[in-house]
Amino acid sequence: MKKYHIAVLPGDGIGPEIMDEAKKVLGVVAKRADVQFEMEEGLIGGSAYDRYGTPLPEAVMKMAAASDAVLLGAVGGPKWEPLDYSLRPERGLLGLRSGLGLYANLRPVVVFEDLIDASPLKPEVIRGIDLLIVRELLGDAYFGKPRGVRVENGQRIGINTMVYTEAEIRRIVKTAFELARGRRKKLLSVDKANVLEVTELWRDVATETGRDYPDVELQHMYVDNCAMQLIRNPGQFDVIVTTNMFGDILSDEASMLTGSLGMLPSASRGEKTAMYEPSHGSAPDIAGKGIANPLATILSAAMMLRHSFGLPEEASVVENAVRMVLKAGFRTVDIRQEGATIVGTKAMGDLVAEKVGALMA
Ligand code: NAD
């Protein structure tokens, strides 16, 4: 029997609630398939700060690095906002990403037929959307130096540095080309090469890398145009690769095409251990109410089965179970629709787990 070691980091806010449901679904998969999941839990973010005085305890970093995959809930909340920047929950997550060398963030955006009405866009615009945003995760203004706020000539000045090396661009663009190869073979590289030299380099390196992938059609687009096209005609996109900051913004925009952040999984990959987490945050406004949508976390677990454990059939079973529960008319409040049956976090997890069990029986 194959055994996989999963570092489970529920985090803050709704994190622990949605994680319970993903664990429940994985439990059913393990019972029915010939696999064993060893899940080890750790604290990260605000909850880790409260207990250990740091948002990323060393033991958690070690556990994550030694695992076969990391499954994370979400971090952050107003309680920790007054803390020094270095102690904030989000720094824990950034530290984990860089500690694991996770340079590629993959966000699939798929519209579920039964949720088409939950999108603010017209059905004819979003029907059939199936795109993948590949965001660079370890460079750009998020890590570049110099950074900070200082006083100069009697006034405060804030600085962040947008920086990319050729090697950093090449490895993320390569990842995107490989992913496009397994899909519809269309790659869009997004930059702002008309005003930012760093992305002029991005464009050049993307074009050079493309010579090794003659079977994949490469296009370039400025980020402002891409933001507009995502709303105007999202169906035109297959794989989009872009910088850390542009990817941060475009992927949240793309997520709303589906109607709710609560539906979107993500994967972050590097050389070794990958991490899987929902695209949304810790939703402090609804934490503890038992109404959070656990589907993004459950779908992230499905991505983990496919990409880290080589279990594509089991991953498809989980995704199909989600589709069937939606088809049967069950909704959490964030994706509520007229005539649907509203259920809480736990009931939604139970429904998916039950369907997974039935599909694997
Ligand atoms: P958020 O994603 O937490 O919430 C935005 C809105 O979407 C809220 O109204 C929330 O209730 C709703 N929402 C999010 N996930 C939901 C779910 N699963 N089910 C139902 N509704 C859901 O973003 P925010 O409010 O900007 O940030 C809250 C905190 O989360 C902040 O501290 C922020 O720094 C942190 N954050 C963490 C991550 C992460 O851990 N990866 C990502 C983004 C934000």
mmCIF file of C-alpha atoms and ligand atoms in Angstrom:
data_model
loop_
_atom_site.group_PDB
_atom_site.id
_atom_site.type_symbol
_atom_site.label_atom_id
_atom_site.label_comp_id
_atom_site.label_asym_id
_atom_site.label_seq_id
_atom_site.Cartn_x
_atom_site.Cartn_y
_atom_site.Cartn_z
ATOM 1 C CA MET A 1 0.000 0.000 0.000
ATOM 2 C CA LYS A 2 1.322 3.444 -0.944
ATOM 3 C CA LYS A 3 1.755 5.843 1.916
ATOM 4 C CA TYR A 4 1.789 9.650 1.613
ATOM 5 C CA HIS A 5 2.759 12.061 4.317
ATOM 6 C CA ILE A 6 0.663 15.249 4.248
ATOM 7 C CA ALA A 7 1.530 18.338 6.308
ATOM 8 C CA VAL A 8 -1.880 19.759 7.210
ATOM 9 C CA LEU A 9 -1.798 23.457 8.128
ATOM 10 C CA PRO A 10 -5.329 24.732 8.800
ATOM 11 C CA GLY A 11 -4.258 28.305 9.714
ATOM 12 C CA ASP A 12 -6.653 31.010 10.869
ATOM 13 C CA GLY A 13 -10.262 32.145 10.488
ATOM 14 C CA ILE A 14 -12.280 29.670 8.465
ATOM 15 C CA GLY A 15 -9.080 27.641 7.815
ATOM 16 C CA PRO A 16 -9.730 24.943 10.440
ATOM 17 C CA GLU A 17 -13.416 24.617 9.428
ATOM 18 C CA ILE A 18 -12.752 24.069 5.725
ATOM 19 C CA MET A 19 -9.734 21.854 6.415
ATOM 20 C CA ASP A 20 -11.868 19.432 8.458
ATOM 21 C CA GLU A 21 -13.987 18.824 5.374
ATOM 22 C CA ALA A 22 -10.993 18.239 3.072
ATOM 23 C CA LYS A 23 -9.605 15.757 5.618
ATOM 24 C CA LYS A 24 -12.975 14.008 5.694
ATOM 25 C CA VAL A 25 -12.969 13.582 1.909
ATOM 26 C CA LEU A 26 -9.341 12.371 1.883
ATOM 27 C CA GLY A 27 -10.301 9.880 4.582
ATOM 28 C CA VAL A 28 -12.935 8.366 2.297
ATOM 29 C CA VAL A 29 -10.483 8.234 -0.635
ATOM 30 C CA ALA A 30 -7.957 6.415 1.559
ATOM 31 C CA LYS A 31 -10.577 3.916 2.717
ATOM 32 C CA ARG A 32 -11.554 3.035 -0.845
ATOM 33 C CA ALA A 33 -8.264 3.316 -2.719
ATOM 34 C CA ASP A 34 -5.104 1.402 -2.048
ATOM 35 C CA VAL A 35 -3.384 4.323 -0.340
ATOM 36 C CA GLN A 36 -2.690 5.612 3.111
ATOM 37 C CA PHE A 37 -2.531 9.285 4.051
ATOM 38 C CA GLU A 38 -0.530 10.149 7.117
ATOM 39 C CA MET A 39 -1.717 13.616 8.092
ATOM 40 C CA GLU A 40 0.380 15.639 10.500
ATOM 41 C CA GLU A 41 -1.018 18.968 11.695
ATOM 42 C CA GLY A 42 0.835 22.168 12.446
ATOM 43 C CA LEU A 43 0.117 25.782 13.294
ATOM 44 C CA ILE A 44 0.841 28.610 10.883
ATOM 45 C CA GLY A 45 -0.099 32.286 10.692
ATOM 46 C CA GLY A 46 -1.884 34.045 13.523
ATOM 47 C CA SER A 47 -2.610 30.862 15.437
ATOM 48 C CA ALA A 48 1.108 30.005 15.392
ATOM 49 C CA TYR A 49 1.990 33.523 16.517
ATOM 50 C CA ASP A 50 -0.439 33.264 19.461
ATOM 51 C CA ARG A 51 1.149 30.024 20.612
ATOM 52 C CA TYR A 52 4.821 30.403 19.657
ATOM 53 C CA GLY A 53 5.342 34.107 18.979
ATOM 54 C CA THR A 54 6.135 33.498 15.295
ATOM 55 C CA PRO A 55 3.852 32.968 12.280
ATOM 56 C CA LEU A 56 6.089 30.162 10.978
ATOM 57 C CA PRO A 57 7.608 27.970 13.709
ATOM 58 C CA GLU A 58 10.786 26.185 12.650
ATOM 59 C CA ALA A 59 9.284 22.781 13.452
ATOM 60 C CA VAL A 60 6.404 23.472 11.050
ATOM 61 C CA MET A 61 8.793 24.524 8.292
ATOM 62 C CA LYS A 62 10.746 21.279 8.832
ATOM 63 C CA MET A 63 7.607 19.165 8.853
ATOM 64 C CA ALA A 64 6.389 20.794 5.631
ATOM 65 C CA ALA A 65 9.741 20.312 3.907
ATOM 66 C CA ALA A 66 9.847 16.630 4.900
ATOM 67 C CA SER A 67 6.294 15.915 3.717
ATOM 68 C CA ASP A 68 5.087 14.638 0.338
ATOM 69 C CA ALA A 69 2.687 17.585 0.080
ATOM 70 C CA VAL A 70 1.350 20.464 2.154
ATOM 71 C CA LEU A 71 -2.367 21.182 2.446
ATOM 72 C CA LEU A 72 -3.049 24.665 3.786
ATOM 73 C CA GLY A 73 -6.254 26.453 4.831
ATOM 74 C CA ALA A 74 -5.717 30.220 5.040
ATOM 75 C CA VAL A 75 -3.978 32.703 7.305
ATOM 76 C CA GLY A 76 -4.620 36.182 8.659
ATOM 77 C CA GLY A 77 -7.246 38.272 10.357
ATOM 78 C CA PRO A 78 -7.829 41.706 11.915
ATOM 79 C CA LYS A 79 -6.564 40.491 15.295
ATOM 80 C CA TRP A 80 -2.984 40.334 13.965
ATOM 81 C CA GLU A 81 -3.010 43.457 11.795
ATOM 82 C CA PRO A 82 -1.407 45.720 14.421
ATOM 83 C CA LEU A 83 1.634 43.402 14.627
ATOM 84 C CA ASP A 84 4.976 44.337 13.157
ATOM 85 C CA TYR A 85 5.126 43.402 9.483
ATOM 86 C CA SER A 86 7.640 40.611 10.139
ATOM 87 C CA LEU A 87 5.305 38.880 12.603
ATOM 88 C CA ARG A 88 2.092 39.073 10.588
ATOM 89 C CA PRO A 89 0.383 35.810 9.576
ATOM 90 C CA GLU A 90 0.960 36.514 5.864
ATOM 91 C CA ARG A 91 4.725 36.570 6.483
ATOM 92 C CA GLY A 92 4.399 32.982 7.712
ATOM 93 C CA LEU A 93 2.846 31.980 4.419
ATOM 94 C CA LEU A 94 5.430 33.879 2.354
ATOM 95 C CA GLY A 95 8.179 32.253 4.450
ATOM 96 C CA LEU A 96 6.721 28.804 3.825
ATOM 97 C CA ARG A 97 6.482 29.459 0.081
ATOM 98 C CA SER A 98 10.059 30.647 -0.170
ATOM 99 C CA GLY A 99 11.346 27.975 2.253
ATOM 100 C CA LEU A 100 9.849 25.284 0.032
ATOM 101 C CA GLY A 101 11.066 27.059 -3.112
ATOM 102 C CA LEU A 102 7.526 27.260 -4.503
ATOM 103 C CA TYR A 103 8.005 29.452 -7.529
ATOM 104 C CA ALA A 104 4.914 28.469 -9.535
ATOM 105 C CA ASN A 105 1.374 29.120 -8.406
ATOM 106 C CA LEU A 106 -1.273 27.365 -10.476
ATOM 107 C CA ARG A 107 -4.841 28.581 -10.343
ATOM 108 C CA PRO A 108 -7.288 26.733 -12.541
ATOM 109 C CA VAL A 109 -10.469 28.684 -13.245
ATOM 110 C CA VAL A 110 -13.260 26.373 -14.285
ATOM 111 C CA VAL A 111 -16.886 27.354 -14.430
ATOM 112 C CA PHE A 112 -19.234 24.699 -13.107
ATOM 113 C CA GLU A 113 -22.278 24.508 -15.365
ATOM 114 C CA ASP A 114 -24.623 24.503 -12.351
ATOM 115 C CA LEU A 115 -23.074 27.691 -10.957
ATOM 116 C CA ILE A 116 -23.244 29.758 -14.128
ATOM 117 C CA ASP A 117 -25.895 31.987 -12.582
ATOM 118 C CA ALA A 118 -23.654 32.729 -9.589
ATOM 119 C CA SER A 119 -21.277 34.691 -11.841
ATOM 120 C CA PRO A 120 -21.810 38.431 -12.215
ATOM 121 C CA LEU A 121 -21.162 37.992 -15.949
ATOM 122 C CA LYS A 122 -23.599 36.852 -18.619
ATOM 123 C CA PRO A 123 -23.874 33.064 -19.085
ATOM 124 C CA GLU A 124 -22.832 33.295 -22.746
ATOM 125 C CA VAL A 125 -19.570 35.005 -21.714
ATOM 126 C CA ILE A 126 -18.512 32.456 -19.125
ATOM 127 C CA ARG A 127 -19.967 29.149 -20.305
ATOM 128 C CA GLY A 128 -17.202 26.597 -20.808
ATOM 129 C CA ILE A 129 -14.359 28.687 -19.350
ATOM 130 C CA ASP A 130 -11.388 26.487 -18.563
ATOM 131 C CA LEU A 131 -8.257 28.520 -18.015
ATOM 132 C CA LEU A 132 -5.159 28.169 -15.921
ATOM 133 C CA ILE A 133 -3.251 31.077 -14.446
ATOM 134 C CA VAL A 134 0.424 30.373 -13.731
ATOM 135 C CA ARG A 135 1.728 33.055 -11.398
ATOM 136 C CA GLU A 136 5.396 33.474 -10.523
ATOM 137 C CA LEU A 137 5.589 33.327 -6.753
ATOM 138 C CA LEU A 138 9.066 34.112 -5.472
ATOM 139 C CA GLY A 139 10.143 37.282 -7.236
ATOM 140 C CA ASP A 140 8.890 40.736 -8.197
ATOM 141 C CA ALA A 141 8.175 43.616 -5.808
ATOM 142 C CA TYR A 142 7.066 41.119 -3.131
ATOM 143 C CA PHE A 143 10.655 40.072 -2.467
ATOM 144 C CA GLY A 144 12.786 42.658 -4.285
ATOM 145 C CA LYS A 145 15.184 44.923 -2.412
ATOM 146 C CA PRO A 146 15.496 47.746 -1.518
ATOM 147 C CA ARG A 147 12.112 47.901 0.156
ATOM 148 C CA GLY A 148 10.493 49.757 3.025
ATOM 149 C CA VAL A 149 9.363 53.181 4.164
ATOM 150 C CA ARG A 150 11.913 55.755 5.322
ATOM 151 C CA VAL A 151 12.128 59.479 5.845
ATOM 152 C CA GLU A 152 14.034 61.573 3.314
ATOM 153 C CA ASN A 153 14.178 65.367 3.271
ATOM 154 C CA GLY A 154 11.496 65.529 5.932
ATOM 155 C CA GLN A 155 8.949 63.358 4.152
ATOM 156 C CA ARG A 156 8.211 59.633 4.102
ATOM 157 C CA ILE A 157 9.149 57.702 1.013
ATOM 158 C CA GLY A 158 7.990 54.163 0.248
ATOM 159 C CA ILE A 159 10.010 51.820 -1.941
ATOM 160 C CA ASN A 160 9.537 48.373 -3.423
ATOM 161 C CA THR A 161 11.665 46.926 -6.158
ATOM 162 C CA MET A 162 10.315 44.955 -9.085
ATOM 163 C CA VAL A 163 13.119 42.616 -10.049
ATOM 164 C CA TYR A 164 13.485 39.383 -12.030
ATOM 165 C CA THR A 165 16.534 37.469 -13.145
ATOM 166 C CA GLU A 166 16.571 35.727 -16.479
ATOM 167 C CA ALA A 167 16.711 32.339 -14.719
ATOM 168 C CA GLU A 168 13.634 33.128 -12.604
ATOM 169 C CA ILE A 169 11.651 34.064 -15.692
ATOM 170 C CA ARG A 170 12.808 31.049 -17.663
ATOM 171 C CA ARG A 171 11.842 28.464 -15.024
ATOM 172 C CA ILE A 172 8.265 29.785 -14.604
ATOM 173 C CA VAL A 173 7.730 30.203 -18.339
ATOM 174 C CA LYS A 174 9.010 26.635 -18.884
ATOM 175 C CA THR A 175 6.535 25.362 -16.272
ATOM 176 C CA ALA A 176 3.747 27.164 -18.113
ATOM 177 C CA PHE A 177 4.786 25.767 -21.504
ATOM 178 C CA GLU A 178 4.811 22.234 -20.065
ATOM 179 C CA LEU A 179 1.340 22.740 -18.606
ATOM 180 C CA ALA A 180 0.032 24.210 -21.871
ATOM 181 C CA ARG A 181 1.375 21.139 -23.672
ATOM 182 C CA GLY A 182 -0.941 18.955 -21.604
ATOM 183 C CA ARG A 183 -3.923 21.211 -22.376
ATOM 184 C CA ARG A 184 -5.036 23.150 -25.482
ATOM 185 C CA LYS A 185 -1.456 24.220 -26.357
ATOM 186 C CA LYS A 186 -2.031 27.970 -26.073
ATOM 187 C CA LEU A 187 0.121 30.111 -23.809
ATOM 188 C CA LEU A 188 -0.336 33.802 -23.115
ATOM 189 C CA SER A 189 2.521 35.657 -21.427
ATOM 190 C CA VAL A 190 1.355 38.814 -19.662
ATOM 191 C CA ASP A 191 3.651 41.789 -19.047
ATOM 192 C CA LYS A 192 3.867 45.558 -19.148
ATOM 193 C CA ALA A 193 6.788 45.655 -21.555
ATOM 194 C CA ASN A 194 5.776 49.061 -22.897
ATOM 195 C CA VAL A 195 6.755 50.806 -19.637
ATOM 196 C CA LEU A 196 8.599 48.367 -17.355
ATOM 197 C CA GLU A 197 12.065 47.226 -18.425
ATOM 198 C CA VAL A 198 11.888 44.239 -16.098
ATOM 199 C CA THR A 199 8.947 42.922 -18.086
ATOM 200 C CA GLU A 200 10.615 43.759 -21.373
ATOM 201 C CA LEU A 201 13.145 41.152 -20.261
ATOM 202 C CA TRP A 202 10.223 38.901 -19.275
ATOM 203 C CA ARG A 203 8.857 39.117 -22.819
ATOM 204 C CA ASP A 204 12.250 38.416 -24.416
ATOM 205 C CA VAL A 205 12.888 35.372 -22.225
ATOM 206 C CA ALA A 206 9.358 34.042 -22.847
ATOM 207 C CA THR A 207 9.933 34.309 -26.600
ATOM 208 C CA GLU A 208 13.349 32.620 -26.361
ATOM 209 C CA THR A 209 11.927 29.796 -24.218
ATOM 210 C CA GLY A 210 9.108 29.352 -26.724
ATOM 211 C CA ARG A 211 11.620 28.157 -29.342
ATOM 212 C CA ASP A 212 11.826 24.874 -27.401
ATOM 213 C CA TYR A 213 8.035 24.473 -27.607
ATOM 214 C CA PRO A 214 7.107 24.843 -31.281
ATOM 215 C CA ASP A 215 3.909 22.863 -30.660
ATOM 216 C CA VAL A 216 2.583 25.509 -28.233
ATOM 217 C CA GLU A 217 1.243 28.805 -29.596
ATOM 218 C CA LEU A 218 2.761 31.706 -27.618
ATOM 219 C CA GLN A 219 1.180 35.143 -27.458
ATOM 220 C CA HIS A 220 1.997 38.251 -25.439
ATOM 221 C CA MET A 221 -0.394 40.764 -23.911
ATOM 222 C CA TYR A 222 -0.070 43.859 -21.722
ATOM 223 C CA VAL A 223 -1.534 43.373 -18.266
ATOM 224 C CA ASP A 224 -4.095 46.178 -18.597
ATOM 225 C CA ASN A 225 -5.456 44.657 -21.792
ATOM 226 C CA CYS A 226 -5.509 41.211 -20.182
ATOM 227 C CA ALA A 227 -7.529 42.551 -17.233
ATOM 228 C CA MET A 228 -10.061 43.863 -19.734
ATOM 229 C CA GLN A 229 -10.091 40.740 -21.934
ATOM 230 C CA LEU A 230 -10.709 38.502 -18.921
ATOM 231 C CA ILE A 231 -14.083 40.181 -18.507
ATOM 232 C CA ARG A 232 -14.836 40.724 -22.204
ATOM 233 C CA ASN A 233 -14.003 37.282 -23.565
ATOM 234 C CA PRO A 234 -12.457 34.900 -21.004
ATOM 235 C CA GLY A 235 -13.116 31.897 -23.250
ATOM 236 C CA GLN A 236 -10.161 32.911 -25.463
ATOM 237 C CA PHE A 237 -7.609 31.900 -22.792
ATOM 238 C CA ASP A 238 -5.996 28.543 -22.096
ATOM 239 C CA VAL A 239 -2.826 29.050 -19.998
ATOM 240 C CA ILE A 240 -1.741 32.502 -18.792
ATOM 241 C CA VAL A 241 1.740 33.012 -17.323
ATOM 242 C CA THR A 242 2.703 36.198 -15.525
ATOM 243 C CA THR A 243 4.652 37.930 -12.768
ATOM 244 C CA ASN A 244 3.938 37.684 -9.053
ATOM 245 C CA MET A 245 2.034 40.969 -8.727
ATOM 246 C CA PHE A 246 0.154 40.852 -12.039
ATOM 247 C CA GLY A 247 -0.744 37.229 -11.269
ATOM 248 C CA ASP A 248 -1.986 38.139 -7.822
ATOM 249 C CA ILE A 249 -4.411 40.655 -9.262
ATOM 250 C CA LEU A 250 -5.442 38.825 -12.445
ATOM 251 C CA SER A 251 -6.126 35.569 -10.620
ATOM 252 C CA ASP A 252 -8.493 37.253 -8.169
ATOM 253 C CA GLU A 253 -10.231 38.918 -11.076
ATOM 254 C CA ALA A 254 -10.469 35.596 -12.910
ATOM 255 C CA SER A 255 -11.809 33.925 -9.787
ATOM 256 C CA MET A 256 -14.867 36.147 -9.818
ATOM 257 C CA LEU A 257 -15.764 34.819 -13.247
ATOM 258 C CA THR A 258 -16.842 31.702 -11.403
ATOM 259 C CA GLY A 259 -18.995 33.638 -8.964
ATOM 260 C CA SER A 260 -17.207 32.805 -5.732
ATOM 261 C CA LEU A 261 -13.748 32.701 -4.288
ATOM 262 C CA GLY A 262 -15.021 29.734 -2.287
ATOM 263 C CA MET A 263 -14.808 27.483 -5.372
ATOM 264 C CA LEU A 264 -11.209 28.002 -6.458
ATOM 265 C CA PRO A 265 -8.341 25.663 -5.623
ATOM 266 C CA SER A 266 -4.667 26.371 -6.171
ATOM 267 C CA ALA A 267 -1.342 24.582 -6.227
ATOM 268 C CA SER A 268 2.133 25.963 -5.666
ATOM 269 C CA ARG A 269 5.028 23.994 -7.064
ATOM 270 C CA GLY A 270 8.777 24.099 -6.776
ATOM 271 C CA GLU A 271 11.537 21.554 -7.097
ATOM 272 C CA LYS A 272 10.225 19.190 -4.424
ATOM 273 C CA THR A 273 7.277 19.424 -2.000
ATOM 274 C CA ALA A 274 4.228 21.168 -3.452
ATOM 275 C CA MET A 275 1.578 23.039 -1.505
ATOM 276 C CA TYR A 276 -2.167 23.063 -2.111
ATOM 277 C CA GLU A 277 -4.535 25.716 -0.787
ATOM 278 C CA PRO A 278 -7.785 27.459 -1.636
ATOM 279 C CA SER A 279 -7.372 30.775 -3.467
ATOM 280 C CA HIS A 280 -9.350 32.689 -0.874
ATOM 281 C CA GLY A 281 -8.241 34.087 2.466
ATOM 282 C CA SER A 282 -9.286 33.350 6.023
ATOM 283 C CA ALA A 283 -12.658 35.142 5.688
ATOM 284 C CA PRO A 284 -12.689 36.492 9.270
ATOM 285 C CA ASP A 285 -16.156 37.954 8.676
ATOM 286 C CA ILE A 286 -17.706 34.475 8.618
ATOM 287 C CA ALA A 287 -15.210 32.496 10.728
ATOM 288 C CA GLY A 288 -16.763 30.256 13.362
ATOM 289 C CA LYS A 289 -20.244 30.484 11.847
ATOM 290 C CA GLY A 290 -20.099 27.124 10.077
ATOM 291 C CA ILE A 291 -21.145 28.641 6.742
ATOM 292 C CA ALA A 292 -17.835 28.804 4.843
ATOM 293 C CA ASN A 293 -17.648 27.036 1.514
ATOM 294 C CA PRO A 294 -15.206 24.100 1.846
ATOM 295 C CA LEU A 295 -15.207 23.235 -1.883
ATOM 296 C CA ALA A 296 -12.070 25.205 -2.837
ATOM 297 C CA THR A 297 -10.134 23.310 -0.166
ATOM 298 C CA ILE A 298 -11.625 19.969 -1.213
ATOM 299 C CA LEU A 299 -10.739 20.748 -4.847
ATOM 300 C CA SER A 300 -7.217 21.706 -3.719
ATOM 301 C CA ALA A 301 -6.938 18.265 -2.120
ATOM 302 C CA ALA A 302 -8.012 16.797 -5.480
ATOM 303 C CA MET A 303 -5.181 18.728 -7.175
ATOM 304 C CA MET A 304 -2.812 17.247 -4.589
ATOM 305 C CA LEU A 305 -3.982 13.720 -5.449
ATOM 306 C CA ARG A 306 -3.377 14.383 -9.144
ATOM 307 C CA HIS A 307 -0.151 16.388 -9.141
ATOM 308 C CA SER A 308 1.753 15.185 -6.061
ATOM 309 C CA PHE A 309 0.550 11.625 -5.581
ATOM 310 C CA GLY A 310 -0.076 10.522 -9.171
ATOM 311 C CA LEU A 311 -3.686 9.569 -8.426
ATOM 312 C CA PRO A 312 -5.577 11.165 -11.356
ATOM 313 C CA GLU A 313 -8.570 8.822 -11.129
ATOM 314 C CA GLU A 314 -9.117 9.531 -7.445
ATOM 315 C CA ALA A 315 -8.731 13.260 -8.168
ATOM 316 C CA SER A 316 -11.398 13.066 -10.868
ATOM 317 C CA VAL A 317 -13.706 11.207 -8.493
ATOM 318 C CA VAL A 318 -13.461 14.061 -5.976
ATOM 319 C CA GLU A 319 -14.054 16.682 -8.697
ATOM 320 C CA ASN A 320 -17.013 14.743 -10.064
ATOM 321 C CA ALA A 321 -18.439 14.351 -6.572
ATOM 322 C CA VAL A 322 -18.342 18.151 -6.178
ATOM 323 C CA ARG A 323 -20.049 18.568 -9.551
ATOM 324 C CA MET A 324 -22.782 16.076 -8.594
ATOM 325 C CA VAL A 325 -23.480 17.706 -5.231
ATOM 326 C CA LEU A 326 -23.880 21.054 -7.015
ATOM 327 C CA LYS A 327 -26.095 19.452 -9.648
ATOM 328 C CA ALA A 328 -28.281 18.042 -6.885
ATOM 329 C CA GLY A 329 -28.918 21.648 -5.819
ATOM 330 C CA PHE A 330 -26.837 21.966 -2.638
ATOM 331 C CA ARG A 331 -25.149 25.323 -2.025
ATOM 332 C CA THR A 332 -23.275 27.155 0.704
ATOM 333 C CA VAL A 333 -24.456 30.741 1.192
ATOM 334 C CA ASP A 334 -21.708 32.333 -0.917
ATOM 335 C CA ILE A 335 -22.993 30.516 -4.024
ATOM 336 C CA ARG A 336 -26.670 30.574 -3.108
ATOM 337 C CA GLN A 337 -29.178 30.423 -5.940
ATOM 338 C CA GLU A 338 -32.922 30.499 -6.058
ATOM 339 C CA GLY A 339 -34.472 27.128 -5.358
ATOM 340 C CA ALA A 340 -31.227 25.655 -4.014
ATOM 341 C CA THR A 341 -30.838 23.902 -0.669
ATOM 342 C CA ILE A 342 -28.542 25.963 1.547
ATOM 343 C CA VAL A 343 -26.159 23.896 3.654
ATOM 344 C CA GLY A 344 -23.330 24.716 6.063
ATOM 345 C CA THR A 345 -19.637 23.844 5.855
ATOM 346 C CA LYS A 346 -19.925 20.465 7.548
ATOM 347 C CA ALA A 347 -23.000 19.321 5.620
ATOM 348 C CA MET A 348 -21.333 20.268 2.323
ATOM 349 C CA GLY A 349 -18.275 18.205 3.314
ATOM 350 C CA ASP A 350 -20.517 15.271 4.294
ATOM 351 C CA LEU A 351 -22.336 15.405 0.949
ATOM 352 C CA VAL A 352 -19.114 15.372 -1.063
ATOM 353 C CA ALA A 353 -17.565 12.638 1.104
ATOM 354 C CA GLU A 354 -20.685 10.515 0.698
ATOM 355 C CA LYS A 355 -20.610 10.941 -3.104
ATOM 356 C CA VAL A 356 -16.900 10.092 -3.229
ATOM 357 C CA GLY A 357 -17.640 6.926 -1.267
ATOM 358 C CA ALA A 358 -20.467 6.009 -3.637
ATOM 359 C CA LEU A 359 -18.389 6.706 -6.765
ATOM 360 C CA MET A 360 -15.504 4.587 -5.486
ATOM 361 C CA ALA A 361 -17.607 1.715 -4.176
HETATM 362 P P1 NAD B 1 -10.962 36.653 1.919
HETATM 363 O O1 NAD B 1 -10.700 35.801 0.729
HETATM 364 O O2 NAD B 1 -10.664 36.057 3.228
HETATM 365 O O3 NAD B 1 -12.502 37.110 1.921
HETATM 366 C C1 NAD B 1 -13.091 37.906 0.895
HETATM 367 C C2 NAD B 1 -14.615 37.701 0.927
HETATM 368 O O4 NAD B 1 -14.924 36.398 0.396
HETATM 369 C C3 NAD B 1 -15.196 37.751 2.332
HETATM 370 O O5 NAD B 1 -16.469 38.336 2.296
HETATM 371 C C4 NAD B 1 -15.339 36.292 2.716
HETATM 372 O O6 NAD B 1 -16.374 36.028 3.636
HETATM 373 C C5 NAD B 1 -15.610 35.621 1.369
HETATM 374 N N1 NAD B 1 -15.076 34.261 1.330
HETATM 375 C C6 NAD B 1 -13.760 33.917 1.205
HETATM 376 N N2 NAD B 1 -13.635 32.592 1.249
HETATM 377 C C7 NAD B 1 -14.864 32.089 1.417
HETATM 378 C C8 NAD B 1 -15.380 30.759 1.548
HETATM 379 N N3 NAD B 1 -14.597 29.662 1.522
HETATM 380 N N4 NAD B 1 -16.708 30.602 1.719
HETATM 381 C C9 NAD B 1 -17.516 31.663 1.733
HETATM 382 N N5 NAD B 1 -17.106 32.942 1.615
HETATM 383 C C10 NAD B 1 -15.788 33.146 1.456
HETATM 384 O O7 NAD B 1 -10.136 38.000 1.699
HETATM 385 P P2 NAD B 1 -9.947 39.265 2.657
HETATM 386 O O8 NAD B 1 -11.216 39.527 3.401
HETATM 387 O O9 NAD B 1 -9.356 40.287 1.793
HETATM 388 O O10 NAD B 1 -8.832 38.813 3.687
HETATM 389 C C11 NAD B 1 -9.102 38.272 4.976
HETATM 390 C C12 NAD B 1 -7.785 37.815 5.594
HETATM 391 O O11 NAD B 1 -7.254 36.738 4.818
HETATM 392 C C13 NAD B 1 -6.699 38.886 5.609
HETATM 393 O O12 NAD B 1 -6.007 38.796 6.818
HETATM 394 C C14 NAD B 1 -5.800 38.524 4.443
HETATM 395 O O13 NAD B 1 -4.481 38.953 4.608
HETATM 396 C C15 NAD B 1 -5.900 37.021 4.472
HETATM 397 N N6 NAD B 1 -5.615 36.355 3.195
HETATM 398 C C16 NAD B 1 -4.979 35.172 3.271
HETATM 399 C C17 NAD B 1 -4.736 34.457 2.127
HETATM 400 C C18 NAD B 1 -4.092 33.121 2.264
HETATM 401 O O14 NAD B 1 -4.000 32.586 3.354
HETATM 402 N N7 NAD B 1 -3.646 32.511 1.183
HETATM 403 C C19 NAD B 1 -5.164 34.940 0.877
HETATM 404 C C20 NAD B 1 -5.850 36.158 0.845
HETATM 405 C C21 NAD B 1 -6.086 36.852 2.010
#
